Short mmCIF file of C-alpha atoms in Angstrom, two decimals:
data_model
loop_
_atom_site.label_atom_id
_atom_site.label_comp_id
_atom_site.label_asym_id
_atom_site.label_seq_id
_atom_site.Cartn_x
_atom_site.Cartn_y
_atom_site.Cartn_z
CA MET A 489 -9.62 34.83 -5.73
CA THR A 490 -12.71 35.33 -3.55
CA ILE A 491 -13.44 33.29 -0.41
CA ASP A 492 -16.19 31.35 -2.23
CA GLU A 493 -13.86 30.57 -5.12
CA GLU A 494 -11.22 29.41 -2.64
CA ARG A 495 -13.79 27.20 -0.91
CA LEU A 496 -14.79 25.60 -4.23
CA LEU A 497 -11.16 25.14 -5.21
CA LEU A 498 -10.43 23.44 -1.90
CA LEU A 499 -13.22 20.93 -2.61
CA GLU A 500 -11.80 20.34 -6.08
CA ILE A 501 -8.31 19.79 -4.67
CA LYS A 502 -9.61 17.33 -2.08
CA ARG A 503 -11.40 15.48 -4.89
CA ASP A 504 -8.33 15.45 -7.14
CA LEU A 505 -4.92 16.59 -5.90
CA ARG A 506 -3.87 17.58 -9.42
CA ASN A 507 -6.09 20.68 -8.97
CA PHE A 508 -3.45 21.95 -6.54
CA GLY A 509 -1.83 23.33 -9.72
CA ILE A 510 -4.59 26.00 -9.89
CA LEU A 511 -3.83 27.09 -6.32
CA PHE A 512 -0.13 27.10 -7.13
CA ASP A 513 -0.62 29.27 -10.23
CA THR A 514 -2.80 31.72 -8.31
CA TYR A 515 -0.67 32.19 -5.22
CA TYR A 516 2.93 31.42 -6.18
CA LYS A 517 3.64 34.96 -7.37
CA PRO A 518 2.28 36.84 -4.30
CA ILE A 519 3.89 34.37 -1.88
CA PHE A 520 7.25 34.48 -3.70
CA ASN A 521 7.07 38.29 -3.72
CA TYR A 522 6.31 38.31 0.02
CA ILE A 523 9.26 36.03 0.78
CA CYS A 524 11.56 37.97 -1.54
CA ARG A 525 10.62 41.28 0.08
CA ARG A 526 11.29 39.79 3.53
CA VAL A 527 14.67 38.17 2.85
CA ALA A 528 15.83 40.17 -0.21
CA GLU A 529 17.87 37.28 -1.59
CA TYR A 530 16.88 35.36 -4.70
CA ASP A 531 18.26 31.90 -3.82
CA VAL A 532 16.87 31.94 -0.30
CA SER A 533 13.47 33.17 -1.52
CA ARG A 534 13.28 30.40 -4.08
CA ASP A 535 14.14 27.75 -1.47
CA ILE A 536 11.62 29.09 1.05
CA ALA A 537 8.88 29.38 -1.60
CA SER A 538 9.39 25.79 -2.74
CA GLU A 539 9.38 24.58 0.87
CA THR A 540 6.18 26.56 1.55
CA PHE A 541 4.32 25.06 -1.39
CA LEU A 542 5.64 21.56 -0.69
CA LYS A 543 4.27 21.79 2.87
CA ALA A 544 0.97 23.16 1.55
CA TYR A 545 0.76 20.34 -1.02
CA LEU A 546 1.43 17.66 1.59
CA ASN A 547 -1.04 19.13 4.11
CA ILE A 548 -3.84 20.45 1.91
CA ASN A 549 -5.98 17.38 2.57
CA SER A 550 -5.94 18.05 6.30
CA PHE A 551 -6.78 21.75 5.80
CA ILE A 552 -10.12 22.42 7.50
CA TRP A 553 -12.01 25.55 6.56
CA LYS A 554 -12.58 27.57 9.71
CA LYS A 555 -11.99 31.31 9.79
CA ILE A 556 -8.73 31.37 7.90
CA SER A 557 -8.64 31.51 4.08
CA ILE A 558 -6.24 29.46 1.96
CA SER A 559 -4.23 32.56 1.05
CA SER A 560 -3.79 33.45 4.75
CA TRP A 561 -2.81 29.83 5.41
CA LEU A 562 -0.14 30.03 2.69
CA TYR A 563 1.15 33.32 4.12
CA ARG A 564 1.27 31.67 7.55
CA ILE A 565 3.34 28.74 6.26
CA ALA A 566 5.66 31.14 4.42
CA THR A 567 6.04 33.29 7.56
CA ASN A 568 6.98 30.24 9.63
CA GLU A 569 9.51 29.17 6.99
CA ILE A 570 11.04 32.67 6.90
CA ASN A 571 11.33 32.68 10.72
CA LEU A 572 12.98 29.27 10.54
CA TYR A 573 15.45 30.60 7.97
CA PHE A 574 16.33 33.62 10.14
CA ARG A 575 16.77 31.39 13.21
CA LYS A 576 19.13 29.13 11.24
CA ALA A 577 20.93 32.14 9.74
CA LYS A 578 21.66 33.34 13.30
CA ASN A 579 23.58 30.15 13.97
CA TYR A 580 25.21 30.09 10.53
CA PRO A 581 25.69 33.75 9.68
CA VAL A 582 27.49 33.23 6.34
CA SER A 583 25.12 34.27 3.56
CA LEU A 584 24.74 32.33 0.34
CA ASP A 585 25.88 35.36 -1.67
CA LYS A 586 29.10 35.56 0.32
CA LEU A 587 29.80 31.89 -0.32
CA LEU A 588 29.18 32.42 -4.02
CA GLU A 589 31.40 35.51 -4.08
CA ASN A 590 34.22 33.52 -2.47
CA ASN A 591 33.74 30.68 -4.99
CA MET A 592 33.13 28.24 -2.16
CA PHE A 593 30.71 26.30 -4.29
CA ASP A 594 29.55 26.20 -7.88
CA ARG A 595 26.98 28.67 -9.02
CA PRO A 596 24.29 27.00 -11.16
CA GLU A 597 25.17 27.92 -14.72
CA THR A 598 21.92 27.75 -16.63
CA ASP A 599 21.08 30.93 -18.54
CA ASN A 600 17.55 31.09 -17.14
CA TYR A 601 18.76 30.88 -13.57
CA LEU A 602 21.30 33.67 -13.99
CA THR A 603 18.95 35.93 -15.94
CA GLU A 604 16.15 35.52 -13.42
CA LYS A 605 18.46 36.01 -10.44
CA GLU A 606 19.98 39.14 -11.98
CA LEU A 607 16.58 40.58 -12.90
CA ILE A 608 15.10 40.00 -9.46
CA GLU A 609 18.12 41.31 -7.59
CA LYS A 610 18.18 44.37 -9.88
CA GLU A 611 14.51 44.96 -9.10
CA LEU A 612 15.19 44.67 -5.34
CA HIS A 613 18.19 47.00 -5.35
CA PHE A 614 16.41 49.54 -7.56
CA HIS A 615 14.22 50.42 -4.55
CA HIS A 616 16.83 52.08 -2.33
CA GLU A 617 14.45 53.22 0.38
CA TYR A 618 12.86 49.77 0.62
CA MET A 619 16.32 48.16 0.86
CA GLU A 620 17.22 50.48 3.71
CA VAL A 621 13.99 49.66 5.56
CA GLN A 622 14.36 45.92 4.85
CA LYS A 623 17.95 45.89 6.12
CA ASN A 624 16.94 47.53 9.39
CA LEU A 625 13.81 45.42 9.68
CA THR A 626 15.90 42.24 9.83
CA LYS A 627 17.60 43.61 12.96
CA LEU A 628 14.29 43.54 14.88
CA ASP A 629 12.64 40.57 16.62
CA SER A 630 10.76 38.27 14.24
CA LYS A 631 7.40 39.22 15.84
CA TYR A 632 7.94 42.84 14.71
CA GLN A 633 9.34 41.82 11.32
CA GLU A 634 6.23 39.75 10.61
CA VAL A 635 3.67 42.48 11.33
CA LEU A 636 5.65 45.32 9.77
CA SER A 637 6.39 43.47 6.55
CA LEU A 638 2.81 42.28 6.17
CA ARG A 639 1.48 45.78 6.86
CA TYR A 640 3.89 47.93 4.85
CA PHE A 641 5.38 45.58 2.22
CA GLU A 642 2.27 43.50 1.51
CA LYS A 643 -0.25 46.25 2.36
CA LYS A 644 -2.40 43.82 4.38
CA THR A 645 -5.10 45.03 6.74
CA ILE A 646 -4.96 44.48 10.51
CA ILE A 647 -7.67 41.77 10.22
CA GLU A 648 -5.73 39.95 7.49
CA ILE A 649 -2.51 40.11 9.52
CA ALA A 650 -4.36 38.78 12.57
CA ASP A 651 -5.62 35.86 10.43
CA ILE A 652 -2.21 35.08 8.99
CA LEU A 653 -0.37 35.22 12.31
CA ASN A 654 -3.22 33.71 14.34
CA LYS A 655 -3.18 36.60 16.81
CA LYS A 656 -5.81 39.01 18.11
CA GLU A 657 -6.29 42.35 16.33
CA GLY A 658 -5.33 44.24 19.51
CA THR A 659 -2.06 42.31 19.71
CA ILE A 660 -1.28 43.14 16.08
CA LYS A 661 -1.96 46.87 16.67
CA SER A 662 0.30 46.93 19.70
CA LEU A 663 3.05 44.97 17.88
CA LEU A 664 2.78 47.42 14.96
CA SER A 665 3.03 50.44 17.20
CA ARG A 666 6.07 49.12 19.09
CA GLY A 667 7.60 47.79 15.87
CA ILE A 668 7.34 51.19 14.16
CA ASN A 669 9.17 52.82 17.09
CA LYS A 670 11.90 50.21 17.02
CA LEU A 671 12.29 50.46 13.25
CA ARG A 672 12.49 54.26 13.41
CA ASP A 673 15.16 54.07 16.12
CA SER A 674 17.10 51.52 14.10
CA LEU A 675 16.94 53.71 10.97
CA ASN A 676 17.95 56.81 12.93
CA ASN A 677 20.92 54.99 14.48
CA ALA A 678 22.00 53.74 11.07
CA THR A 679 22.14 57.24 9.54
CA MET B 1222 3.60 64.04 14.86
CA LYS B 1223 7.06 62.67 14.18
CA GLU B 1224 5.65 59.13 14.44
CA ASP B 1225 2.82 59.98 12.03
CA LYS B 1226 5.36 61.22 9.51
CA PHE B 1227 7.34 58.00 9.78
CA GLU B 1228 4.17 55.91 9.43
CA LYS B 1229 3.25 57.93 6.34
CA ARG B 1230 6.72 57.21 4.94
CA LEU B 1231 6.18 53.49 5.52
CA ASP B 1232 2.69 53.65 4.02
CA ASP B 1233 4.04 55.29 0.87
CA LEU B 1234 7.05 53.00 0.65
CA GLN B 1235 7.59 51.74 -2.90
CA VAL B 1236 8.31 48.03 -2.71
CA PRO B 1237 9.73 45.80 -5.47
CA HIS B 1238 7.28 43.77 -7.54
CA ILE B 1239 8.54 40.66 -9.28
CA ASN B 1240 6.25 39.72 -12.12
CA ASP B 1241 8.48 37.60 -14.33
CA ILE B 1242 9.06 34.43 -12.27
CA ARG B 1243 10.53 31.91 -14.70
CA HIS B 1244 11.23 29.05 -12.29
CA GLN B 1245 7.54 28.80 -11.32
CA GLN B 1246 6.59 26.21 -13.94
CA ILE B 1247 9.64 24.01 -13.20
CA LEU B 1248 8.73 23.98 -9.53
CA LYS B 1249 5.08 23.27 -10.29
CA PHE B 1250 6.01 20.29 -12.44
CA ALA B 1251 8.31 18.86 -9.74
CA LEU B 1252 5.71 19.45 -7.03
CA LEU B 1253 2.76 17.88 -8.81
CA ASN B 1254 4.82 14.83 -9.78
CA SER B 1255 6.40 14.32 -6.37
CA ARG B 1256 3.93 11.62 -5.37
CA LYS B 1257 3.87 9.78 -8.69
CA SER B 1258 6.93 7.60 -8.04
CA SER B 1259 5.36 6.21 -4.88
CA GLN B 1260 1.93 5.78 -6.52
CA ILE B 1261 3.45 3.87 -9.46
CA GLY B 1262 5.53 1.86 -6.97
CA VAL B 1263 2.44 0.79 -5.03
CA ALA B 1264 0.68 -0.29 -8.25
CA PHE B 1265 3.75 -2.29 -9.32
CA ILE B 1266 4.14 -4.29 -6.11
CA VAL B 1267 0.50 -5.06 -5.35
CA ILE B 1268 0.41 -8.35 -7.32
CA PRO B 1269 3.79 -9.68 -6.07
CA CYS B 1270 2.80 -8.82 -2.49
CA LEU B 1271 -0.57 -10.59 -2.78
CA PHE B 1272 1.06 -13.58 -4.44
CA LEU B 1273 3.64 -13.90 -1.63
CA PHE B 1274 0.97 -13.40 1.03
CA PHE B 1275 -1.26 -16.22 -0.26
CA GLN B 1276 1.75 -18.44 -0.89
CA PHE B 1277 2.86 -17.86 2.71
CA ILE B 1278 -0.63 -18.74 4.03
CA LYS B 1279 -0.67 -21.86 1.89
CA GLU B 1280 2.79 -23.04 2.97
CA TRP B 1281 2.65 -22.18 6.68
CA PHE B 1282 -1.00 -22.59 7.60
CA GLY B 1283 -2.03 -25.14 4.98
CA LEU B 1284 -4.92 -22.94 3.83
CA ASP B 1285 -5.52 -23.42 0.14
CA PHE B 1286 -7.84 -20.87 -1.40
CA HIS B 1287 -9.61 -22.01 -4.56
CA PHE B 1288 -8.91 -18.79 -6.49
CA PHE B 1289 -5.21 -19.00 -5.61
CA SER B 1290 -4.95 -22.59 -6.84
CA THR B 1291 -6.68 -21.52 -10.06
CA PHE B 1292 -4.22 -18.62 -10.37
CA GLU B 1293 -1.25 -20.97 -9.86
CA GLY B 1294 -2.71 -23.31 -12.49
CA PHE B 1295 -3.01 -20.39 -14.88
CA MET B 1296 0.62 -19.48 -14.15
CA SER B 1297 1.90 -22.96 -14.93
CA HIS B 1298 -0.27 -23.01 -18.08
CA LEU B 1299 1.31 -19.75 -19.30
CA ASP B 1300 4.74 -21.11 -18.41
CA LYS B 1301 4.35 -23.67 -21.17
CA ILE B 1302 3.68 -21.07 -23.89
CA PRO B 1303 7.04 -19.72 -25.17
CA LEU B 1304 5.99 -16.12 -25.78
CA LEU B 1305 3.86 -15.73 -22.65
CA LYS B 1306 6.09 -17.50 -20.15
CA TRP B 1307 7.87 -14.19 -19.39
CA ILE B 1308 4.72 -12.45 -18.16
CA PHE B 1309 4.86 -13.68 -14.57
CA PRO B 1310 8.63 -13.27 -14.07
CA ILE B 1311 8.19 -9.69 -15.32
CA VAL B 1312 5.20 -9.03 -13.03
CA LEU B 1313 6.64 -10.74 -9.96
CA VAL B 1314 10.31 -9.69 -10.22
CA GLY B 1315 10.62 -7.10 -13.02
CA LEU B 1316 8.07 -4.63 -11.64
CA PRO B 1317 9.53 -4.64 -8.08
CA ILE B 1318 12.95 -3.95 -9.65
CA VAL B 1319 11.43 -1.00 -11.56
CA THR B 1320 9.89 0.18 -8.26
CA ILE B 1321 13.31 0.06 -6.59
CA MET B 1322 14.76 2.11 -9.46
CA ILE B 1323 12.14 4.87 -9.71
CA ASN B 1324 11.79 5.30 -5.94
CA SER B 1325 15.57 5.35 -5.50
CA LEU B 1326 15.82 8.06 -8.17
CA SER B 1327 13.20 10.13 -6.36
CA ILE B 1328 15.13 10.15 -3.09
CA VAL B 1329 18.74 10.18 -4.26
CA HIS B 1330 20.40 13.27 -5.73
CA PHE B 1331 23.75 13.07 -7.53
CA HIS B 1332 26.00 16.06 -8.03
CA TRP B 1333 29.40 16.03 -9.71
CA ASP B 1334 31.72 18.59 -8.11
CA LYS B 1335 34.02 19.60 -11.00
CA ILE B 1336 36.50 21.55 -8.87
CA ASN B 1337 37.16 18.88 -6.24
CA LYS B 1338 36.38 15.99 -8.61
CA GLU B 1339 33.94 14.47 -6.16
CA LEU B 1340 30.63 12.74 -6.67
CA LEU B 1341 28.26 14.02 -3.99
CA ILE B 1342 25.30 11.78 -3.23
CA SER B 1343 22.54 13.10 -1.01
CA LEU B 1344 19.58 11.11 0.23
CA LYS B 1345 16.21 12.73 0.84
CA PHE B 1346 14.30 11.20 3.74
CA LYS B 1347 10.94 10.31 2.19
CA LEU B 1348 9.64 7.53 4.42
CA PHE B 1349 7.03 6.15 2.02
CA ASN B 1350 9.52 5.82 -0.85
CA ILE B 1351 12.03 4.12 1.47
CA ILE B 1352 9.38 1.63 2.68
CA LEU B 1353 8.49 0.84 -0.94
CA ILE B 1354 12.15 0.26 -1.80
CA LEU B 1355 12.57 -2.10 1.18
CA ILE B 1356 9.40 -4.07 0.35
CA SER B 1357 10.51 -4.37 -3.29
CA ILE B 1358 14.00 -5.55 -2.27
CA PHE B 1359 12.37 -8.15 -0.03
CA ILE B 1360 10.13 -9.38 -2.89
CA VAL B 1361 13.06 -9.63 -5.30
CA LEU B 1362 15.17 -11.49 -2.73
CA VAL B 1363 12.37 -13.97 -1.99
CA PHE B 1364 11.95 -14.78 -5.68
CA LEU B 1365 15.71 -15.01 -6.21
CA PHE B 1366 15.97 -17.37 -3.25
CA TYR B 1367 13.10 -19.42 -4.72
CA LEU B 1368 14.86 -19.49 -8.10
CA VAL B 1369 18.12 -20.65 -6.56
CA HIS B 1370 16.35 -23.26 -4.44
CA GLU B 1371 14.17 -24.62 -7.25
CA ASN B 1372 16.76 -24.76 -9.99
CA ILE B 1373 20.36 -24.77 -8.83
CA TYR B 1374 20.02 -26.45 -5.43
CA GLU B 1375 17.82 -29.26 -6.73
CA GLN B 1376 20.09 -29.78 -9.74
CA VAL B 1377 23.05 -30.15 -7.36
CA LEU B 1378 21.08 -32.66 -5.26
CA ARG B 1379 20.12 -34.62 -8.38
CA SER B 1380 23.73 -34.72 -9.60
CA LEU B 1381 24.85 -35.96 -6.18
CA ASP B 1382 22.30 -38.77 -6.35
#
């Protein structure tokens, strides 16, 4: 979706909130993919994606078009939600998968849920090199995780990353450079 | 040089792409309907709220608006027609009860835990829905109090006389 199309869509949404469905259809897949590539867990990704779009839906009327596009705004909300999840996970380090493995609570039993979860997790684990990078990426500070994942998982440009994270381009470049060093060290230590 | 090689590795990194997202439509439906319960609730309690407001002004401040007197006259006229006498009880009490039900359903989640045989009830904090529920409860209580006062209490007084 181009910037002009986004601008028109924003006007349509402000006129009638039901048009938010168009925005949802356009951006749910890239945002869900971004979250999934960051956290690499189906259940968590689904929760964060729904929280992201709920926040966007509730705040779209107060969205004022300045420099940032709607897609960057959605990535920004998702990034904040992911950071919130990692902060909480630090305090409660038991993962959802471990709880499910130990039968500590019921796994939803609908066929669709299981099929989708299995398919997505298969897709994630099929990319061994990505999984290795992702695992080591989560060991870094969130400020490095954000820039590295947006740059190398989402293939965003420096300008786009600066928009999403509301930081200057110079800051992004320096975070990327330091983040790459830290990630390389982490990967070397792991092997 | 070593750094460049690592950057190149990251640049060429094959990342997973999830194209078949089946839960998307379920989430979209839930999201786009999340405000409907409160919107319907507001529509349902507008008339009872206005009725109580003007009744309150009339009783406490002695201000009698012409349109309100006409409306009350219309109400008592309908009350005499067997089939139509239920319209105002439905509008003034029935709709607030429906509001309580639909807004309660939108904030309360029930889950039956088969293993521990427990019913888990969780409450979502949606302020607007909670306000609507409280207003509706207030409306229903006022009309119930009125009903008790008008019918039962006065009948008791009459029988005592």
